[in-house]
Short mmCIF file of C-alpha atoms in Angstrom, two decimals:
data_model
loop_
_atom_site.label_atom_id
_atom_site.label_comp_id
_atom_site.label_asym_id
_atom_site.label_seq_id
_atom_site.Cartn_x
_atom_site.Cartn_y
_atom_site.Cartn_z
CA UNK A 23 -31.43 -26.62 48.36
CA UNK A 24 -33.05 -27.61 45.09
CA UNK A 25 -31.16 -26.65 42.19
CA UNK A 26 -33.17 -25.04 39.55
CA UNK A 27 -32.93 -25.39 36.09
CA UNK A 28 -33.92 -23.40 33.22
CA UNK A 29 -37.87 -23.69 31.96
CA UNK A 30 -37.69 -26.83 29.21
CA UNK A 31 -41.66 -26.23 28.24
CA UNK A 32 -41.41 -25.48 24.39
CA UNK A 33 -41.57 -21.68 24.18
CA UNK A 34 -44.24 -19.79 21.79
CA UNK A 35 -42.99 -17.74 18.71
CA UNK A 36 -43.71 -14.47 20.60
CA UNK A 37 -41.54 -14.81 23.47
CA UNK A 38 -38.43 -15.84 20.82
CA UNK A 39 -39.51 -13.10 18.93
CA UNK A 40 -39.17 -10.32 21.46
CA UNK A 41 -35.69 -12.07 22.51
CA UNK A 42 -34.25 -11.71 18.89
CA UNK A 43 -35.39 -7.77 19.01
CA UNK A 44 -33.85 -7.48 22.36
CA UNK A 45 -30.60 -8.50 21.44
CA UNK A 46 -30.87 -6.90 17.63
CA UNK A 47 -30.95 -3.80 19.93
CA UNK A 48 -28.27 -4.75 21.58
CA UNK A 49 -26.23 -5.06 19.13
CA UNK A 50 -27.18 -2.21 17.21
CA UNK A 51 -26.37 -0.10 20.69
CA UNK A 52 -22.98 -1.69 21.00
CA UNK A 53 -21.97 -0.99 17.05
CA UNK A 54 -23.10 3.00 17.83
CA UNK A 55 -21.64 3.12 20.89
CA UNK A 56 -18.13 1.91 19.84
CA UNK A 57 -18.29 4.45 16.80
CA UNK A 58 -19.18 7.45 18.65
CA UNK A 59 -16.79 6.31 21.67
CA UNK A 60 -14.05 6.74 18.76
CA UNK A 61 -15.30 9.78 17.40
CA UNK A 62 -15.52 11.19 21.04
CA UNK A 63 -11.64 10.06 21.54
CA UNK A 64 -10.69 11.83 18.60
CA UNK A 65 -12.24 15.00 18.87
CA UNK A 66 -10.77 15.07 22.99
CA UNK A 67 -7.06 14.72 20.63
CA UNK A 68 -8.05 17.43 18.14
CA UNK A 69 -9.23 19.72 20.44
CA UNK A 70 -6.16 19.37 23.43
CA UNK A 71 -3.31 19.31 21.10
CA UNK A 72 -0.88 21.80 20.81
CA UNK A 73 -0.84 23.42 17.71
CA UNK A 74 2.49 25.39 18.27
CA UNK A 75 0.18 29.01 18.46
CA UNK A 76 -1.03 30.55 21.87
CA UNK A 77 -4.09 31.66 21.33
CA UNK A 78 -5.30 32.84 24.58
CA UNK A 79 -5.83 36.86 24.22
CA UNK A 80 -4.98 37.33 20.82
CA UNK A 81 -7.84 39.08 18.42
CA UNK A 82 -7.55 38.25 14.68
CA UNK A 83 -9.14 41.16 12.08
CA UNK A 84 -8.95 40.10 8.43
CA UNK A 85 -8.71 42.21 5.74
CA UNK A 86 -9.46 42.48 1.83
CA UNK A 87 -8.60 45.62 0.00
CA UNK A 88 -10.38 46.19 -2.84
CA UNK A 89 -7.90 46.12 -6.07
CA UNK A 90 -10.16 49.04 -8.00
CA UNK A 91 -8.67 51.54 -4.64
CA UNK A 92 -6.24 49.70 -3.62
CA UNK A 93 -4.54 49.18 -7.02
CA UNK A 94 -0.64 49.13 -6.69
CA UNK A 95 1.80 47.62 -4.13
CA UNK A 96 2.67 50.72 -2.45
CA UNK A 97 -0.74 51.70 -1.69
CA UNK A 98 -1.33 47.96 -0.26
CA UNK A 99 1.67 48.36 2.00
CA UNK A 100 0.88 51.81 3.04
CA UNK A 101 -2.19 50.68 4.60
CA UNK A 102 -1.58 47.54 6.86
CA UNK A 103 1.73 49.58 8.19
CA UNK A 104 -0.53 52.19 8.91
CA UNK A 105 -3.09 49.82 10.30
CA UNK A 106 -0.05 48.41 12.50
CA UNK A 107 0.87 51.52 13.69
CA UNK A 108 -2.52 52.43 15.03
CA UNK A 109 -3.37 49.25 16.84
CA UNK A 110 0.08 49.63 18.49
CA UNK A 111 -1.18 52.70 20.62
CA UNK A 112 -4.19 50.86 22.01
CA UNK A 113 -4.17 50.24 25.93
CA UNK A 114 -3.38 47.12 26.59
CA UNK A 115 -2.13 45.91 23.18
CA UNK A 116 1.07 44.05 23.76
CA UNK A 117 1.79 42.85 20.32
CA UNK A 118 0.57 43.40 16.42
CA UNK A 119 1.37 41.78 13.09
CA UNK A 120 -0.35 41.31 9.94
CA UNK A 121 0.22 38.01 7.83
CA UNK A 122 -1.00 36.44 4.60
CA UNK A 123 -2.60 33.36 6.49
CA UNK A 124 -2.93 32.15 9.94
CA UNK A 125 -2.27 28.35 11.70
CA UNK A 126 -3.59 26.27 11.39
CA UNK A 127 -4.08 26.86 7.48
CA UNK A 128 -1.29 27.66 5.47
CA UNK A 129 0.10 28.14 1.82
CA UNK A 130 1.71 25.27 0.19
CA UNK A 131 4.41 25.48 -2.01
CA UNK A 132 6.76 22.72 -3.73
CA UNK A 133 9.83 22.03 -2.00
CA UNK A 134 11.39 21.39 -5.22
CA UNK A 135 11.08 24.73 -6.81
CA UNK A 136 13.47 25.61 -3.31
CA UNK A 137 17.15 25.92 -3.49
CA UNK A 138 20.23 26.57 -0.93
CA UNK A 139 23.00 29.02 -2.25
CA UNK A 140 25.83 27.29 -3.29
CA UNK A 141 24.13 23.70 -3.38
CA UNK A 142 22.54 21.56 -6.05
CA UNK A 143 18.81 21.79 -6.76
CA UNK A 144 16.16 19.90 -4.27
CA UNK A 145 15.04 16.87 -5.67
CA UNK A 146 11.85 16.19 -3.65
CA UNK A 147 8.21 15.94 -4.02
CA UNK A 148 7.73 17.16 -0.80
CA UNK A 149 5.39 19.78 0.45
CA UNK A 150 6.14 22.65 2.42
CA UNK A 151 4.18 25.92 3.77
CA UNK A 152 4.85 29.36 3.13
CA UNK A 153 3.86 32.45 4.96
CA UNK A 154 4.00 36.07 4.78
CA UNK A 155 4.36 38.33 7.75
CA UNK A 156 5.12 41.55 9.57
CA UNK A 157 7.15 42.51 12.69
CA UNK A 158 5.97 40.76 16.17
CA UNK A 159 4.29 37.82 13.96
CA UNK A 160 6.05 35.21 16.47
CA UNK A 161 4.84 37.65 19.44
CA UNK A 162 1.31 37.92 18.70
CA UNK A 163 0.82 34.01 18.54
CA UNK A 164 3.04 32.77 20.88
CA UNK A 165 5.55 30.74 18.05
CA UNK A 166 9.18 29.92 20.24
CA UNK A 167 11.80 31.00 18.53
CA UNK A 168 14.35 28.11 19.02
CA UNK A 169 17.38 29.53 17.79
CA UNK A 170 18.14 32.67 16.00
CA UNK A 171 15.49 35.64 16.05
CA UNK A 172 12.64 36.60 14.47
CA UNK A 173 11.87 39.99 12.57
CA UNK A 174 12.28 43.46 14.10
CA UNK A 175 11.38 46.61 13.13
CA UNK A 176 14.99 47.33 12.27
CA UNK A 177 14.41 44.61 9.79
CA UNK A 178 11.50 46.00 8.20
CA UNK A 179 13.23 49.19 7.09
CA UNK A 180 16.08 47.70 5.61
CA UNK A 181 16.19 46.38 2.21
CA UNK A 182 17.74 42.39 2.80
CA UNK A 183 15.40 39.38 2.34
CA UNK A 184 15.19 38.13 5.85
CA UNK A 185 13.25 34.41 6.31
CA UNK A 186 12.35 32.85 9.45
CA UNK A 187 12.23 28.60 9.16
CA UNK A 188 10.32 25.92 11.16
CA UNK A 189 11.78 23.15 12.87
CA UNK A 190 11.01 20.83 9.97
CA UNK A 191 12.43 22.55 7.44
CA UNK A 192 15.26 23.05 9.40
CA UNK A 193 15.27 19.20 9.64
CA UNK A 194 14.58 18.97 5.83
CA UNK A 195 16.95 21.10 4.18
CA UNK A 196 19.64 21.33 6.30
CA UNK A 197 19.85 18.11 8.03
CA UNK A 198 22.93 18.47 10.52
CA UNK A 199 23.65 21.69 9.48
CA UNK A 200 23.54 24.76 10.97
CA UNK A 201 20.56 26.88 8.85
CA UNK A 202 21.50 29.94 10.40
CA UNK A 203 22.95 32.29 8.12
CA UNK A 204 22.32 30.08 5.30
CA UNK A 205 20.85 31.73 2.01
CA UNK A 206 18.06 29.70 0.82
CA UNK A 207 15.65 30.26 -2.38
CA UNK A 208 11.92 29.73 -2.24
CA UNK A 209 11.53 29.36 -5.81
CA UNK A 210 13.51 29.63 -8.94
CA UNK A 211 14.11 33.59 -10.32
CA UNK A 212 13.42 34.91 -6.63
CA UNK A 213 16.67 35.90 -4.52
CA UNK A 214 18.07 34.59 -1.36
CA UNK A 215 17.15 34.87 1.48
CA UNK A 216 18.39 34.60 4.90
CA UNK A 217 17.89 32.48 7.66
CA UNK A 218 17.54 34.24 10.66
CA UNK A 219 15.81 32.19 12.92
CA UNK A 220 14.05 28.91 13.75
CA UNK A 221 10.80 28.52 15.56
CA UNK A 222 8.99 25.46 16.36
CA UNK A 223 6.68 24.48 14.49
CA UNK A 224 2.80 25.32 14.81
CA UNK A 225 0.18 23.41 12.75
CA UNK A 226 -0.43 24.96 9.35
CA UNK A 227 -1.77 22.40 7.56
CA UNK A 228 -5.28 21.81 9.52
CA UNK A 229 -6.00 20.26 12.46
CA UNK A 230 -5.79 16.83 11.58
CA UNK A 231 -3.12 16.50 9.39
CA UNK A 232 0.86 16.64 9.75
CA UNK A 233 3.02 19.80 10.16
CA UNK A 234 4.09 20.83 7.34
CA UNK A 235 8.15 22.42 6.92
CA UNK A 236 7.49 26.11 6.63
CA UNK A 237 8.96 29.00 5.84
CA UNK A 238 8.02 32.65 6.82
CA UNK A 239 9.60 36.02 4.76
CA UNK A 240 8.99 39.42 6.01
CA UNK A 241 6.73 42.15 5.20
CA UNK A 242 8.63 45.17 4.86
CA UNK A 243 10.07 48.03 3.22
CA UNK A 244 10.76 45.49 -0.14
CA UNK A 245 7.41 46.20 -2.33
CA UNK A 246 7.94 42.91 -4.08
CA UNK A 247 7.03 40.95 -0.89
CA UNK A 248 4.18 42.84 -0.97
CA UNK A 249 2.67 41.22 -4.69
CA UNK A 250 0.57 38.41 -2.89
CA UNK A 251 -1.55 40.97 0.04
CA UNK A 252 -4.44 41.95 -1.16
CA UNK A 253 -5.90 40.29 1.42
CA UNK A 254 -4.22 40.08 5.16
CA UNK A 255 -5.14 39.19 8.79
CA UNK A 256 -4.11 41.66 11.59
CA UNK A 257 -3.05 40.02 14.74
CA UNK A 258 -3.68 41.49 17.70
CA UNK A 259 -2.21 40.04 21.26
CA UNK A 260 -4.25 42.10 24.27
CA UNK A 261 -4.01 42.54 27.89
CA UNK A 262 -8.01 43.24 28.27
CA UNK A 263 -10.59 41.77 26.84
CA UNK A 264 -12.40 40.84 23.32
CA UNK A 265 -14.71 43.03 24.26
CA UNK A 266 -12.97 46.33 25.79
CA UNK A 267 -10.16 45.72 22.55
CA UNK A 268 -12.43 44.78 19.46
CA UNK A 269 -13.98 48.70 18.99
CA UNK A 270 -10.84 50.35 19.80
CA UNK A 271 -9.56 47.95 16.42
CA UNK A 272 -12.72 48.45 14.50
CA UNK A 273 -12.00 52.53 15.11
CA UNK A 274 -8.29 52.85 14.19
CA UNK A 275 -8.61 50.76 11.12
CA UNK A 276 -12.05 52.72 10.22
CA UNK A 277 -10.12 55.90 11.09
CA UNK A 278 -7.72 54.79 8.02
CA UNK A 279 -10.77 53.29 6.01
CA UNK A 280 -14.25 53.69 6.88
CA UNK A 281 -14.85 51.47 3.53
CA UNK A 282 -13.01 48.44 4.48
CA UNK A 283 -15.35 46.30 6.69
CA UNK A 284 -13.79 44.71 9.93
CA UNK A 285 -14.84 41.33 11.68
CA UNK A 286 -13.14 40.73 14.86
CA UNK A 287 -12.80 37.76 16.04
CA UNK A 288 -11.18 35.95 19.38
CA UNK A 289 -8.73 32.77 17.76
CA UNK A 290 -9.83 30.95 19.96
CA UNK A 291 -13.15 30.87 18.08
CA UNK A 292 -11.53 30.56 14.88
CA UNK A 293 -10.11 27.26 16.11
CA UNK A 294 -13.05 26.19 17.70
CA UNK A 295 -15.17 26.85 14.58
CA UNK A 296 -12.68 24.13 12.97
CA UNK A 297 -13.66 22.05 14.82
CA UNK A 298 -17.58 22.42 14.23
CA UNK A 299 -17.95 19.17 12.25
CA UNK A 300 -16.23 17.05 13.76
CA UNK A 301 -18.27 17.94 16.87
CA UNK A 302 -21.78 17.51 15.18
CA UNK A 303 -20.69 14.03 13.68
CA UNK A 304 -19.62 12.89 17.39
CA UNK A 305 -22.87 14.43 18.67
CA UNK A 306 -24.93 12.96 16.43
CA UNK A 307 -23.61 9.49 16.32
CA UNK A 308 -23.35 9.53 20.16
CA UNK A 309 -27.67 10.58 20.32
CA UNK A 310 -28.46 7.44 18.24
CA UNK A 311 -26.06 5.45 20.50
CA UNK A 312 -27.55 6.69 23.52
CA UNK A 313 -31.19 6.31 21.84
CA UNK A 314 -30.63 2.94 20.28
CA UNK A 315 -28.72 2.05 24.45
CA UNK A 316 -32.15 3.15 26.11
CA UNK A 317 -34.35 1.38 23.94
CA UNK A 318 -32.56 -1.81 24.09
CA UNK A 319 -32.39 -1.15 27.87
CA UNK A 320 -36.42 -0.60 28.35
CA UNK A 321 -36.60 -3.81 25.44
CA UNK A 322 -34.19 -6.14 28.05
CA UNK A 323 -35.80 -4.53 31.20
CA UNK A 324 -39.81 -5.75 29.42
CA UNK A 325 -38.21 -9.15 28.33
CA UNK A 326 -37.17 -10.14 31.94
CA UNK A 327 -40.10 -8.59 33.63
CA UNK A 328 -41.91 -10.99 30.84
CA UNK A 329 -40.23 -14.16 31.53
CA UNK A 330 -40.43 -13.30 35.55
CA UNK A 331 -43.89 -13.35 35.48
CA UNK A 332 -43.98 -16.39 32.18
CA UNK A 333 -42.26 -18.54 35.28
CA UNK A 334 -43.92 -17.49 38.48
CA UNK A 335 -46.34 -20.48 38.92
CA UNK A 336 -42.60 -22.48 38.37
CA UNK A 337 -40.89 -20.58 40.71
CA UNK A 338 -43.28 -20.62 43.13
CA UNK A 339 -43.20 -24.30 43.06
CA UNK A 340 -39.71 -24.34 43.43
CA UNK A 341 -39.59 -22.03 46.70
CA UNK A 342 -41.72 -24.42 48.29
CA UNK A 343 -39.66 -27.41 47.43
CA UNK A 344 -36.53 -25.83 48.91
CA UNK A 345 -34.94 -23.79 46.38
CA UNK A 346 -33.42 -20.67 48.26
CA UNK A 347 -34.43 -17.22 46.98
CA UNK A 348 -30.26 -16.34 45.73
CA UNK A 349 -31.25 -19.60 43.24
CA UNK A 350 -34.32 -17.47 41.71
CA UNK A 351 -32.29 -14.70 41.28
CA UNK A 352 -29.40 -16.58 39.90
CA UNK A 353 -32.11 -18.09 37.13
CA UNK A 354 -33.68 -14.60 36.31
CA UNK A 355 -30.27 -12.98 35.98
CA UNK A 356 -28.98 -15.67 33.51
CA UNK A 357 -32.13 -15.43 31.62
CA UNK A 358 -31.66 -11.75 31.05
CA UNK A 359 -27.41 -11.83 30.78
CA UNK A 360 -27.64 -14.39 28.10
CA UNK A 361 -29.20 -11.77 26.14
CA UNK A 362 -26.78 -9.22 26.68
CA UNK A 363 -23.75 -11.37 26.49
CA UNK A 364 -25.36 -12.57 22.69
CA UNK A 365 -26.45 -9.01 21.47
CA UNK A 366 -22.83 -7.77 23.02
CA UNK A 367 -20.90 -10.52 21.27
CA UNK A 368 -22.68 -9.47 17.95
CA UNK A 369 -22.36 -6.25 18.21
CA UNK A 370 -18.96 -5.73 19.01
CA UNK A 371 -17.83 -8.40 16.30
CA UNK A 372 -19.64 -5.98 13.75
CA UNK A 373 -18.28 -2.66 15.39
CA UNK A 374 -14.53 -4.64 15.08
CA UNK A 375 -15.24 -5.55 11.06
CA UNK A 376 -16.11 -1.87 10.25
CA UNK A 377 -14.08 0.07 12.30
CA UNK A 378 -11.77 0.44 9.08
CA UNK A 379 -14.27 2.84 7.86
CA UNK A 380 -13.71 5.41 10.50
CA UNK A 381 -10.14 5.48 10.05
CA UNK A 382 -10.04 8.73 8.06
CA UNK A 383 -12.12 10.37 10.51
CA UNK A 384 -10.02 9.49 13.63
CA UNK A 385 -7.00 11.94 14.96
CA UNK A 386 -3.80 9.59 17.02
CA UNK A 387 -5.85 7.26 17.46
CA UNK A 388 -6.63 3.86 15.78
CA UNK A 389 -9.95 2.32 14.85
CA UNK A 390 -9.32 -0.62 16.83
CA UNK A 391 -8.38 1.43 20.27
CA UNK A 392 -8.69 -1.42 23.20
CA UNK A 393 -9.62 1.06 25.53
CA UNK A 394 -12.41 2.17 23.12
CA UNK A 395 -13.87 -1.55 23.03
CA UNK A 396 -13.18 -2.24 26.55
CA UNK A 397 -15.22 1.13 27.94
CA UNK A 398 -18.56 0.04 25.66
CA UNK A 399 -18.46 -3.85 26.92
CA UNK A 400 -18.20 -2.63 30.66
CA UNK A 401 -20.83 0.10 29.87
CA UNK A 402 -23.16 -2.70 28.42
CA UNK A 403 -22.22 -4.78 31.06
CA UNK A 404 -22.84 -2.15 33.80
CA UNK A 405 -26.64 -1.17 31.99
CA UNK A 406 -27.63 -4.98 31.36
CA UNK A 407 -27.42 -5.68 35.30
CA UNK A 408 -29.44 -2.88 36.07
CA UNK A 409 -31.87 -3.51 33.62
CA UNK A 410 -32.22 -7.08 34.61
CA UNK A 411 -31.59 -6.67 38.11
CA UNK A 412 -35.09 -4.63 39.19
CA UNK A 413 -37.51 -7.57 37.89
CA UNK A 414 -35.25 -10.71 39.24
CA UNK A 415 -35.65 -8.83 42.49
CA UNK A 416 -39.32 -8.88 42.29
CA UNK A 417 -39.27 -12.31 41.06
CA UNK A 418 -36.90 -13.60 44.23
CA UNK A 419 -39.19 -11.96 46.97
CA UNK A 420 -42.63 -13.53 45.51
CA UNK A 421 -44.91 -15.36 48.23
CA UNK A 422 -44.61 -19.14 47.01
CA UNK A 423 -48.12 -19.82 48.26
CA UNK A 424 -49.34 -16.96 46.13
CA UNK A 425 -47.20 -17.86 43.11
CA UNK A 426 -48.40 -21.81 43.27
CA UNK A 427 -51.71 -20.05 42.36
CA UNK A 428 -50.81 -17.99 39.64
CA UNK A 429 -51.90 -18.87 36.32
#
């Protein structure tokens, strides 16, 4: 057959110009792509971890008491016990706590304000979490206990500081030690407490961020654990559903206070609310990647069509001296790949020299994922064909005789 070789004519300024948009579009498609492919990676992390907490079933009512009514300890105790209580008898209600905060938020607190009885002072400017809690805390979200217990009711009513302690504090204060039974002070002029348990940890610093050590004291019959709850969240873990369990809870707590408004609330839409922006970033990137894919799709799909028909008098010629119809296509399909392989090259040398700047958006995993850079080149790849693919068709079944005669 007769080997065909690319056009040599000098080419007009138009036809270059259309090429450089084709593969500036190309580019620009490959640098979204790879950002939102990241973004998209990240939030599939955030949103499958485990964050320690089971939130399937449990309800979540917050709380604030007004100080001008609710204006001493006692009175602030009185009411979430009595709260407690009542959401205890509804059917179906397996579990119910009240805490200060819920994971994946926390309090922090310095770990070098802590102290273990009969030990020197922490020196440490590490950060740990600190949380408030009633009876059935650990029940209502699911938290293992590891070792130890958590708090009873039995606890509640007597008058010892109790504290429950996360794996990593564990790991922090006591190292190879044995925590249980240990006394340990969260701060200096506050008693001992102690350590009755160890549960594993549950995210209570964010999403995104590491798990903090934490610590958990109980709510009970001591007022002075009491000072910080002006505001709570009730926990409530429930056979039925959101919707059969959310008015019995709005009733009982009405039933104690008709003035204290109640928002119930599934967790799991607390947790998916967290993750609200990072879900509009990835959408949004990911529309102006697909956008900025189609247009330099429809721009790659008009420049071959262009240069098909440019070269049809040629490859009519061509057809008639012997060149076989898979030697058409091959010269189309270069035509149109040499675009995509330039506009590809570009682009994913700029996504590669600004990846850095996603880094503090990304969750386990690294701006310069292979897998990440690997899926958008075989998703340009896969596009480019097709694009090119539909007009070097056309061009390999023309009728020589009526291409020779095309001007």
């Amino acid at each position: 057959s007769v080997a065909i070789a690319p056009r040599t004519a000098q080419s007009n300024m138009r036809p270059r110009l259309r090429r450089i948009l084709v593969v500036t579009q190309i580019a620009s498609s490959v640098l979204l792509l790879s950002a939102a492919v990241l973004l998209l990676r990240s939030l599939e992390k955030i949103e499958g971890q485990d964050i320690g907490v089971d939130s399937a079933h449990v309800l979540t009512a917050p709380a604030t008491l007004s100080l001008r009514r609710y204006n001493t300890i006692e009175k602030r105790m009185d009411f979430f016990v009595r709260v407690v209580a009542a959401l205890r008898g509804i059917p179906g209600v397996t579990s119910v706590a009240m805490a200060d905060s819920l994971p994946p938020n926390g309090v922090r607190h310095w770990y070098s304000s802590m102290a273990i009885a009969g030990k020197p002072p922490v020196q440490s400017d590490e950060v740990v979490s600190e949380r408030a809690v009633m009876p059935e805390y650990f029940q209502a979200l699911g938290i293992r206990i590891l070792r130890g217990r958590g708090f009873s009711d039995d606890d509640a009513k007597s008058k010892e500081h109790l504290v429950v302690i996360n794996q990593g504090l564990a790991a922090l204060m006591f190292h190879s030690e044995d925590p249980l039974g240990q006394q340990i002070q969260p701060d200096k002029g506050e008693p001992f407490y102690r350590v009755i348990g160890i549960a594993a940890d549950a995210r209570n610093d964010g999403l995104t961020e590491r798990t903090l050590p934490e610590y958990d004291t109980l709510l009970g019959a001591i007022p002075d654990e009491w000072t910080n709850t002006s505001s709570g969240t009730v926990i409530v873990r429930s056979a039925l559903s959101a919707k059969t369990t959310g008015p019995w809870i709005r009733q009982r707590t009405g039933e104690i206070d008709p003035l204290i408004p109640i928002e119930v609330r599934t967790m799991d839409s607390q947790l998916s609310a967290l993750t609200a922006r990072p879900r509009f970033e990835t959408a949004l990137l990911g529309f102006f990647a697909v956008a900025g894919l189609l247009m330099a799709v429809i721009g790659l799909y008009g420049v071959t069509t262009y240069t098909a028909a440019r070269r049809t008098h040629e490859i009519g010629v061509r057809i008639a001296l012997g060149a076989s119809r898979r030697d058409v296509l091959r010269l189309i399909m270069i035509e149109g790949l040499r675009l995509v392989l330039l506009g590809g090259a570009i682009g994913l040398a700029a996504a590669l020299s600004s990846a850095h700047l996603l880094r503090s958006l990304l969750f386990l995993i690294g701006p310069y994922d292979p897998m990440t850079f690997m899926g958008v080149a075989a998703l340009l790849g896969l596009v480019g064909v097709a694009a090119i693919l539909l007009p070097a068709l056309r061009a390999m079944r023309l009728d020589p005789v009526r291409a020779i005669r095309y001007e």
